[in-house]
Short mmCIF file of C-alpha atoms and ligand atoms in Angstrom, two decimals:
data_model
loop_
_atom_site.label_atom_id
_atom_site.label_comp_id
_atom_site.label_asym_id
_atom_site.label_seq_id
_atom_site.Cartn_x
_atom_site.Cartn_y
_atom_site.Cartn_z
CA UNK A 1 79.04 -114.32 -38.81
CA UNK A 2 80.19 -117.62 -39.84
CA UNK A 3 78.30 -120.78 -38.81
CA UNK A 4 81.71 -122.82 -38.24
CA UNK A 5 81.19 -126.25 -38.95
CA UNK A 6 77.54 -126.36 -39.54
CA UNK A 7 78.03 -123.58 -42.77
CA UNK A 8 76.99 -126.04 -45.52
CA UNK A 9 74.21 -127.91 -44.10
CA UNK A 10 70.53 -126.96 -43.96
CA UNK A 11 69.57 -127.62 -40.66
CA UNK A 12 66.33 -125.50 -40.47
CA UNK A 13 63.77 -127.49 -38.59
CA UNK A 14 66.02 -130.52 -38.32
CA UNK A 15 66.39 -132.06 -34.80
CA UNK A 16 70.18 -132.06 -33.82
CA UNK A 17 71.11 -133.84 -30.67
CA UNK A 18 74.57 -132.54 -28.93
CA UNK A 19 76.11 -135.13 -26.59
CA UNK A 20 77.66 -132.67 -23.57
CA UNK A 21 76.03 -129.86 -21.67
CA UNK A 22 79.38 -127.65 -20.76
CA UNK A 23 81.31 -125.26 -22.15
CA UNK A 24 82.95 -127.50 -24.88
CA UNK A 25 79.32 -127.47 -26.22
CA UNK A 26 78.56 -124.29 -26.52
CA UNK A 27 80.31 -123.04 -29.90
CA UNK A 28 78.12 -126.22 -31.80
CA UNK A 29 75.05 -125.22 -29.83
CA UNK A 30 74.96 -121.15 -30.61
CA UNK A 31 76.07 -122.17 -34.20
CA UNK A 32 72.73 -125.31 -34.14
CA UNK A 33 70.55 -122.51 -32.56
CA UNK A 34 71.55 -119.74 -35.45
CA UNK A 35 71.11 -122.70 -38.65
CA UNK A 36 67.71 -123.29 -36.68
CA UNK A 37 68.03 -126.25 -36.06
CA UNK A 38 65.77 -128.13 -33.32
CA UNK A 39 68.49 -129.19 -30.62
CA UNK A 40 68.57 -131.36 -28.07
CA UNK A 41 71.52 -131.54 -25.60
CA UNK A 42 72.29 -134.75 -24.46
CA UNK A 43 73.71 -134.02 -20.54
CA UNK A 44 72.93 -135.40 -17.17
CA UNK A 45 74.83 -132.06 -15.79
CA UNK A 46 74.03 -129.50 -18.29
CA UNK A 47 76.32 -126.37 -17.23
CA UNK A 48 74.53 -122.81 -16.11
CA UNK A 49 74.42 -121.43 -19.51
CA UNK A 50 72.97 -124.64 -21.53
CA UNK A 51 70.86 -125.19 -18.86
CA UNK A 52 69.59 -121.01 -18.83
CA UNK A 53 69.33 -121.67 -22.56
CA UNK A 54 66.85 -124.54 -22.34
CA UNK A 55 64.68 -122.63 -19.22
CA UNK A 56 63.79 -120.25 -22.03
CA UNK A 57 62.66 -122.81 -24.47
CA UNK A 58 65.41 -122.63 -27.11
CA UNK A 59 66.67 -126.01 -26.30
CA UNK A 60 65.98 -128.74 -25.10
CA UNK A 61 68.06 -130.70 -22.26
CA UNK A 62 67.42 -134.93 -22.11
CA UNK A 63 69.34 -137.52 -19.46
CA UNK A 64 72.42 -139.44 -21.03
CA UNK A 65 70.18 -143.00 -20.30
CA UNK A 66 67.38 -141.58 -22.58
CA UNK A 67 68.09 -144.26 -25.62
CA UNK A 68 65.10 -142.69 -27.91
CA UNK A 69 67.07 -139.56 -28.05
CA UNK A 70 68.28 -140.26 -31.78
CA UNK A 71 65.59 -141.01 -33.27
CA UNK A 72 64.48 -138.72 -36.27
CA UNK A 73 67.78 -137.16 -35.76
CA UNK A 74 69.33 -135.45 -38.38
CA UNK A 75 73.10 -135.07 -37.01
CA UNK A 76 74.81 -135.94 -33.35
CA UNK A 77 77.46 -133.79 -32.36
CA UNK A 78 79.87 -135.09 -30.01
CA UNK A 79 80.90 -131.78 -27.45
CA UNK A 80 81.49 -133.13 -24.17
CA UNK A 81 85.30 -132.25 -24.30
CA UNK A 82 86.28 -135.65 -23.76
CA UNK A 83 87.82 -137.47 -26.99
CA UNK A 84 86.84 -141.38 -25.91
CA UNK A 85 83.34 -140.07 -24.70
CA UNK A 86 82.71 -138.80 -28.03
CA UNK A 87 84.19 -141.33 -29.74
CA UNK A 88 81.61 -143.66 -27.80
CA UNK A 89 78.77 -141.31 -28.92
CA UNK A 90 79.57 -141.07 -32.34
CA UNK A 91 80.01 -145.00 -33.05
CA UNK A 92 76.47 -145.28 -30.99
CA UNK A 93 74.86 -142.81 -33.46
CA UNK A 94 76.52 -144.40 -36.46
CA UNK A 95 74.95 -147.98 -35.46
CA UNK A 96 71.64 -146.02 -35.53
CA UNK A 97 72.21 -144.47 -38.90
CA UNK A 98 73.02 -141.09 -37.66
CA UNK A 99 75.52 -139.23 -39.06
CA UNK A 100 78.02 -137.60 -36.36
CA UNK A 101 80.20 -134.53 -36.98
CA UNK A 102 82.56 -133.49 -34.48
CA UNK A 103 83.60 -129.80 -33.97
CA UNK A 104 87.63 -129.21 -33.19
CA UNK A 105 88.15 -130.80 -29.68
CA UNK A 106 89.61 -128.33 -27.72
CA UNK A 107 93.28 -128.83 -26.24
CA UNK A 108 94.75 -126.86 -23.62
CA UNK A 109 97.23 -125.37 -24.95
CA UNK A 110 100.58 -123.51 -23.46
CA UNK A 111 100.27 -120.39 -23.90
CA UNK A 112 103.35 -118.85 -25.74
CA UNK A 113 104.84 -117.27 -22.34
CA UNK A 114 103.52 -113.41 -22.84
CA UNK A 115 100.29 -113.94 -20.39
CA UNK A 116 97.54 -111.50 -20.37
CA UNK A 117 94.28 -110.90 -19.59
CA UNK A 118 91.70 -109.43 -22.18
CA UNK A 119 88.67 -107.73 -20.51
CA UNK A 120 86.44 -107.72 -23.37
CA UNK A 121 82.94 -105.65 -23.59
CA UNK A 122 80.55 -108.35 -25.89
CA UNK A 123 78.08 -106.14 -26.32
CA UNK A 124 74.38 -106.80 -25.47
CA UNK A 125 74.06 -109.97 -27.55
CA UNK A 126 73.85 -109.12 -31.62
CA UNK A 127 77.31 -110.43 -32.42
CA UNK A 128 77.37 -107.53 -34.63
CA UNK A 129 77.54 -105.55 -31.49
CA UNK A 130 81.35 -106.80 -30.12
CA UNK A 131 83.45 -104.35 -31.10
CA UNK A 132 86.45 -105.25 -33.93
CA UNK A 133 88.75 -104.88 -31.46
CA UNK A 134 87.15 -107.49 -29.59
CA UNK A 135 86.48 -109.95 -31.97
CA UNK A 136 90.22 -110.15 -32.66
CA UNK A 137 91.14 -110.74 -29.03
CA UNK A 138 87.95 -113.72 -29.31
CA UNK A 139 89.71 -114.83 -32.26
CA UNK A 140 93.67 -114.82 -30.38
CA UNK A 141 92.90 -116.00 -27.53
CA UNK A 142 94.01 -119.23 -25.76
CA UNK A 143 91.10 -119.45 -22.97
CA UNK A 144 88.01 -117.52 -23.41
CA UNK A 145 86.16 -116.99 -19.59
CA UNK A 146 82.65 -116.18 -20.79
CA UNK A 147 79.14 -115.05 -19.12
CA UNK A 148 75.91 -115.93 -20.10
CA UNK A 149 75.04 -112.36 -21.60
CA UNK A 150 78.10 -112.38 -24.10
CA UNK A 151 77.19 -112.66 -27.03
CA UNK A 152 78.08 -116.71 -27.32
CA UNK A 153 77.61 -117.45 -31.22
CA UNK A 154 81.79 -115.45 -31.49
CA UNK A 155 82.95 -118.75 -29.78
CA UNK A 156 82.15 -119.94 -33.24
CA UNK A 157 85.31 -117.98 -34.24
CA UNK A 158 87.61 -119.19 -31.77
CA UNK A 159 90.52 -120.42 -32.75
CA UNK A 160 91.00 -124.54 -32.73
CA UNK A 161 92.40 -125.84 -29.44
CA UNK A 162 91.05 -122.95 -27.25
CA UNK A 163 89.60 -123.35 -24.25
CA UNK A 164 85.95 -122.11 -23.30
CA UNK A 165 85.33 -121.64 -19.57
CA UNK A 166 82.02 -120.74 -19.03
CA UNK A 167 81.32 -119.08 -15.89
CA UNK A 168 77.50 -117.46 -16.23
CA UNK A 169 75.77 -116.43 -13.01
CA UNK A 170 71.69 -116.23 -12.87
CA UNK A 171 70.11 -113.73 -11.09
CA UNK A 172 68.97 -115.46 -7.87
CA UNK A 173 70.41 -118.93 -9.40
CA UNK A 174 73.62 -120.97 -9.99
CA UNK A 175 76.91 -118.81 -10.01
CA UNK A 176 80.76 -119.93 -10.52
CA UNK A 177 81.82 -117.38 -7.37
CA UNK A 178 83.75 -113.59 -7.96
CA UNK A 179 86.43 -115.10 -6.33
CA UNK A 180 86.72 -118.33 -8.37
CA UNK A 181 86.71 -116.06 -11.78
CA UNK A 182 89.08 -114.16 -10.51
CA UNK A 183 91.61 -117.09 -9.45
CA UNK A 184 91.10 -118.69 -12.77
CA UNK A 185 91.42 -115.50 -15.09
CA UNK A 186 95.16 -115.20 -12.86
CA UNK A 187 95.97 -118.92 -13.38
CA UNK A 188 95.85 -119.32 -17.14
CA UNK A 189 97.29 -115.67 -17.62
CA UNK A 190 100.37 -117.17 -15.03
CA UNK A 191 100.82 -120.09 -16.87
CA UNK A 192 101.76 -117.85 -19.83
CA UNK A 193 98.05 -118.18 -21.96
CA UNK A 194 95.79 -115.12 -23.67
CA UNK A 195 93.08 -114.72 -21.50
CA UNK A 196 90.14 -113.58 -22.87
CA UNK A 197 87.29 -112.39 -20.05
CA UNK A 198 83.85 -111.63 -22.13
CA UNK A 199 81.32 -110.24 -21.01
CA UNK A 200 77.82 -109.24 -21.72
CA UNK A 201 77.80 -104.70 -22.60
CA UNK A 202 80.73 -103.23 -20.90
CA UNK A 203 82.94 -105.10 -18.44
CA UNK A 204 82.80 -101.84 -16.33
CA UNK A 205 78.97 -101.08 -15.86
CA UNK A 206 77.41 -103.67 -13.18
CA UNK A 207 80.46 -106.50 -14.58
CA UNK A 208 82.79 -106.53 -12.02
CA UNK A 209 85.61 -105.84 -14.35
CA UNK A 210 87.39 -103.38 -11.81
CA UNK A 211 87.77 -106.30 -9.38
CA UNK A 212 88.76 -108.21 -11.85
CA UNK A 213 91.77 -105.96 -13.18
CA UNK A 214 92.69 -105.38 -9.85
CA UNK A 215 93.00 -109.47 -8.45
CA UNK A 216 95.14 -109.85 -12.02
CA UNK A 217 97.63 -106.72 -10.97
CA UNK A 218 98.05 -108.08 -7.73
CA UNK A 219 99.17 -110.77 -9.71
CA UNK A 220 101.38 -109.16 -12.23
CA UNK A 221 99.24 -110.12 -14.92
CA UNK A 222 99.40 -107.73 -17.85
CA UNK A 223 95.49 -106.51 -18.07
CA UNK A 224 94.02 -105.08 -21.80
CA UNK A 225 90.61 -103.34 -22.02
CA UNK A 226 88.68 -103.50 -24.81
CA UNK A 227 85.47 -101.79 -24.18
CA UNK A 228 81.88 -102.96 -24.84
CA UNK A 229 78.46 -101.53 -26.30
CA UNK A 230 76.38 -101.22 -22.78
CA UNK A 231 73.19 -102.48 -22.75
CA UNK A 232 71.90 -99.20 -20.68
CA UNK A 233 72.90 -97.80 -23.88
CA UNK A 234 72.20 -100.23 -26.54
CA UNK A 235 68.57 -101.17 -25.33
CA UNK A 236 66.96 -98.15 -25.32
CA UNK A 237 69.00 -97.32 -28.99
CA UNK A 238 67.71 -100.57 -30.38
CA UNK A 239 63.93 -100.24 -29.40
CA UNK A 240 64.09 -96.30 -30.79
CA UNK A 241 64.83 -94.25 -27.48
CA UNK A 242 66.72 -91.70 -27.79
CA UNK A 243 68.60 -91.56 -24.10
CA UNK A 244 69.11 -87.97 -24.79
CA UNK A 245 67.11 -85.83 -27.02
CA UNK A 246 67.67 -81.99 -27.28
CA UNK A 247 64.39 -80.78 -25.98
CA UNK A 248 63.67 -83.34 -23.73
CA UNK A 249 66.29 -84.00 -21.67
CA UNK A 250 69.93 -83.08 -20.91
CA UNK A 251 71.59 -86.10 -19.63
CA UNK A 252 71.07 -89.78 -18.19
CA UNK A 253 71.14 -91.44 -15.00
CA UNK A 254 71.85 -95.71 -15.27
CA UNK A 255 71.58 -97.41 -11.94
CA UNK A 256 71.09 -100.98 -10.38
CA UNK A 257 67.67 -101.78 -9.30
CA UNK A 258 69.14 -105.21 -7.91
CA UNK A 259 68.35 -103.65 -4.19
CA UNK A 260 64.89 -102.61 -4.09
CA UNK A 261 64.60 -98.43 -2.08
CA UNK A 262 64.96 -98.57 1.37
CA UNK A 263 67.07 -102.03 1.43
CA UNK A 264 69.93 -101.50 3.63
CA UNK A 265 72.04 -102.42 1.36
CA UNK A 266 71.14 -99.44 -0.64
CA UNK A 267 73.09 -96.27 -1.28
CA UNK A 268 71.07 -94.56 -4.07
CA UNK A 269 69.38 -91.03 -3.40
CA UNK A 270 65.66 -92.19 -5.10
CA UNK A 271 64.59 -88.84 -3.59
CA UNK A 272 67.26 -87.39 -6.13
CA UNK A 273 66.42 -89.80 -8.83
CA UNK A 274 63.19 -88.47 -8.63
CA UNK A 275 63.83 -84.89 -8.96
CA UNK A 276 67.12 -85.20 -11.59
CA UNK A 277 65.42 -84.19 -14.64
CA UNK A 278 67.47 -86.84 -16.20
CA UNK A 279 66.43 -90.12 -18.10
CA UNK A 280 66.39 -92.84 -15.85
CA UNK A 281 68.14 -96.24 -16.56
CA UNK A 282 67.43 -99.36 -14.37
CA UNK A 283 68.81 -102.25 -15.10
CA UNK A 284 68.94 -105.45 -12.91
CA UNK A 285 65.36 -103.98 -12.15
CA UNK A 286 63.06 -106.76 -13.03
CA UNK A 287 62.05 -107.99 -9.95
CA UNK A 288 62.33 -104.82 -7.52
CA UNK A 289 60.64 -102.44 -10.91
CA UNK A 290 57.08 -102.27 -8.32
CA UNK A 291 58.84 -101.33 -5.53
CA UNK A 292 61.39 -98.98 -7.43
CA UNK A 293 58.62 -97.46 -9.74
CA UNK A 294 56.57 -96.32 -6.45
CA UNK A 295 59.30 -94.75 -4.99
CA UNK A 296 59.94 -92.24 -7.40
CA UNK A 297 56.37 -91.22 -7.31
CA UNK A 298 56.18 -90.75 -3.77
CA UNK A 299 59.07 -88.65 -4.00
CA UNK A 300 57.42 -86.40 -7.05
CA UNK A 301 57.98 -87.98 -9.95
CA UNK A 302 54.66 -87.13 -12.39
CA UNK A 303 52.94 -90.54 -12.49
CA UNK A 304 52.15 -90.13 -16.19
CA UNK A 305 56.13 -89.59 -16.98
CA UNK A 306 56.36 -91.76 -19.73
CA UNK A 307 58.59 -95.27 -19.05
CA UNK A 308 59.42 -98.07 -21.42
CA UNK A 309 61.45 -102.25 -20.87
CA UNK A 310 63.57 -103.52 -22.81
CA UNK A 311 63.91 -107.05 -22.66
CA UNK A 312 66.53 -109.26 -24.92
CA UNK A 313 67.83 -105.90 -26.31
CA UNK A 314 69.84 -107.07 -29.61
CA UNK A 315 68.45 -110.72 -29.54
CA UNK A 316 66.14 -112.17 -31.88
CA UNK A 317 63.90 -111.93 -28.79
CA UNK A 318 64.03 -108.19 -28.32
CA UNK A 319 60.92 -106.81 -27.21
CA UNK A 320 59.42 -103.90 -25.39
CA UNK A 321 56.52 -102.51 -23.13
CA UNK A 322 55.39 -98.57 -23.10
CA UNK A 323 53.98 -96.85 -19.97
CA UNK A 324 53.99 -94.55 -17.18
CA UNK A 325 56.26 -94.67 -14.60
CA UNK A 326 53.21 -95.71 -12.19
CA UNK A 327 52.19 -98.71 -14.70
CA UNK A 328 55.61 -99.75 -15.95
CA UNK A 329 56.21 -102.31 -13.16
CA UNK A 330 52.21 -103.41 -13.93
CA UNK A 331 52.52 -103.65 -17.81
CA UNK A 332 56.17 -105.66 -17.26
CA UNK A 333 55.02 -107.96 -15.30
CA UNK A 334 51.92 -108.63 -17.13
CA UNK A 335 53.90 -108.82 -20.52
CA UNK A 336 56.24 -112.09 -18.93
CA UNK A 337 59.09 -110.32 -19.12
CA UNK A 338 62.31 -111.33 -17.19
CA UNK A 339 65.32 -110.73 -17.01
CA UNK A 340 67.98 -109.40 -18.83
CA UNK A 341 65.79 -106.53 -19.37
CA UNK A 342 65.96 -102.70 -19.04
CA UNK A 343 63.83 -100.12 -17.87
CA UNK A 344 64.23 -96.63 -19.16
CA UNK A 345 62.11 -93.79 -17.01
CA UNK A 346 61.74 -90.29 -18.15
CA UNK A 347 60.27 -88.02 -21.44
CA UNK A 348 62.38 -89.87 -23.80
CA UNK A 349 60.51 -92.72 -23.41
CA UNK A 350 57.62 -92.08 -25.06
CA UNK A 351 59.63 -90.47 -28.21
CA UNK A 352 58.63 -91.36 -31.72
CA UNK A 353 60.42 -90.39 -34.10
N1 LIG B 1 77.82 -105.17 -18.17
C1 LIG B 1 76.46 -105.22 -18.66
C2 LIG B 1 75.45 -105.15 -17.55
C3 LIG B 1 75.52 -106.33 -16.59
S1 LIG B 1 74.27 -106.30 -15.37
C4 LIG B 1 76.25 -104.09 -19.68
O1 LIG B 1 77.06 -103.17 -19.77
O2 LIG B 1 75.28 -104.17 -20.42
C5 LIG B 1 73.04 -107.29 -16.14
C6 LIG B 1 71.87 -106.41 -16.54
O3 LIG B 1 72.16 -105.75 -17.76
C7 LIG B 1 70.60 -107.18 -16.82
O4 LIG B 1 69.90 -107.47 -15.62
C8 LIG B 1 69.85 -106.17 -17.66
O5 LIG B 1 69.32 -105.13 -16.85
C9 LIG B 1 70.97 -105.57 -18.48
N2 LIG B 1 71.13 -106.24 -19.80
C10 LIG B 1 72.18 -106.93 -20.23
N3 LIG B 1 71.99 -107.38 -21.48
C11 LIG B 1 70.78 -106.95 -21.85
C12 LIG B 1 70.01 -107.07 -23.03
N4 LIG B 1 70.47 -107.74 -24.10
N5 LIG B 1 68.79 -106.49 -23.07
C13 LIG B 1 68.32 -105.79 -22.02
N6 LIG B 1 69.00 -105.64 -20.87
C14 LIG B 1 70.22 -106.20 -20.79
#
């Protein structure tokens, strides 16, 4: 993976500030993150995904009057998107000795009249994970509409002068609306641009991308599908469960665990969950895995049936807890994990190979 315009400088260790907390500065920021540098974004109004970013420690977010914010800086990076703002920045860092590199400022561009929409699958995270298929539609497109689970250090490859709308929704947090994605996915593919919609896994499991093919054929909008590495699929793969495994089990079951059982909001059979035989597959689990967990035994799971989370799967963070069905919720919360995380339920999970 290339480190776009950071690729010959040893930044290890080095604190980098980036002026701008939206989607203009989130190429420079995955590309800071992966030279390791120390980063600091410089934003009174950090957007959903800088401001996830710095909630789990890997940045750090200061206020645009903080004037100490340069010093023992290595590097400023202009990124708010606007070309007088960061103009303004750089000559500030400059009078402070800082050296300032901008990244491309992005234009909006045209669009060459053959609109379309991309529904991309990103893959759980490892840009190694997007598909080649999609990293070429990354690399095309004119306006990239991205989630906080896609895999953000491609934007790196984005061509100059695209457009990065970044549209992440936290569970039980901030959210750009369904309908708002879907209105702006059908604007820029109107106006003629290549849309590319990215996603964390596959737009199809728990991503919405049905309603988001359909509100762009309403439309007319030409819709392309390239699909995506799940992460009910990936997670368990990448922390060494086998989802099937000839003499343990002869198929898998993934499901949403966003509604705990008996919400009426619910329409899964845990009664039938219970008794499948299959390898379970929870994800969007984290916070309803206690309630979830003691449902299945109550309806006959064995309470020793070995269970395993995944959180992070295919992120330098990856990591995992082992149990039992009855102290999988116990063991996950103890561990700190949140979300995105998986939870994978039945004999496969406590293979070793
Ligand atoms: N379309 C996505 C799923 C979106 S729902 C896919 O196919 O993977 C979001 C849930 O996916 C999270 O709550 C978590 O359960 C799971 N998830 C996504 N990325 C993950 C990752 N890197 N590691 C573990 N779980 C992940």
């Amino acid at each position: 993976m290339t480190r776009g315009f950071v690729a010959d400088l040893d930044l290890a260790g080095r604190r980098v500030v980036v002026r701008g907390g939206r989607a203009e500065a989130l190429a420079p920021v995955t590309a800071l993150l992966e030279a390791g540098a120390d980063v600091t974004v410089v934003s009174d109004v950090p957007g959903t995904t800088i401001a996830d970013l710095a909630d789990r420690g890997l940045l750090t977010v200061r206020s645009e009057g903080d004037d100490g914010v340069l010093d023992g800086a290595a590097l400023l990076v202009p990124a708010t998107g606007d070309p007088d703002l960061d103009a303004d920045a750089a000559r500030r860092a400059a009078a402070r000795g800082v050296l300032a590199v901008r990244p491309a400022v992005p234009l909006l561009p045209g669009g060459d009249g053959r609109g379309e929409v991309v529904l991309v699958g990103g893959g759980p995270g490892d840009p190694g994970l997007l598909t080649v298929a999609g990293l070429e539609a990354v690399r095309t497109a004119d306006v990239l509409v991205v989630d906080r689970l896609a895999p953000l250090s491609v934007l790196q490859q984005v061509r100059p002068g695209a457009e990065v709308i970044d549209v992440a929704k936290i569970p039980r947090g901030t959210f750009t609306s369904q309908e708002r994605i879907n209105e702006l996915l059908v604007e820029h593919g109107r106006a003629g641009r290549r849309v590319v919609r990215l996603k964390g896994g596959d737009n199809f499991v728990f991503g919405r991308g049905g309603e988001e093919w359909q509100a762009c054929a309403a439309a007319g909008i030409p819709v392309r599908v390239v699909p995506g590495v799940s992460s009910a699929i990936a997670a368990p793969a990448l922390a060494g469960i086998p989802l099937t495994h000839r003499q343990l089990t002869q198929g898998f079951t993934v499901v949403s665990g966003h509604l705990p059982p008996g919400d009426p909001g619910s329409t899964l059979d845990w009664a039938a969950l219970a008794r499948a035989g299959t390898t379970l597959v929870v994800l969007m689990g984290v916070a309803t895995l206690p309630a979830i967990t003691a449902e299945l035994v109550a309806q006959g799971m064995a309470p020793g049936t070995p269970a395993a989370t995944v959180a992070d799967a295919g992120l330098p963070s990856q990591r995992d807890v082992r149990g039992r069905v009855d102290d999988i919720a116990a063991l996950t919360l103890e561990a700190g994990i949140r979300p995105p995380a998986i939870t994978v339920i039945g004999a496969v999970a406590g293979f070793r190979p």
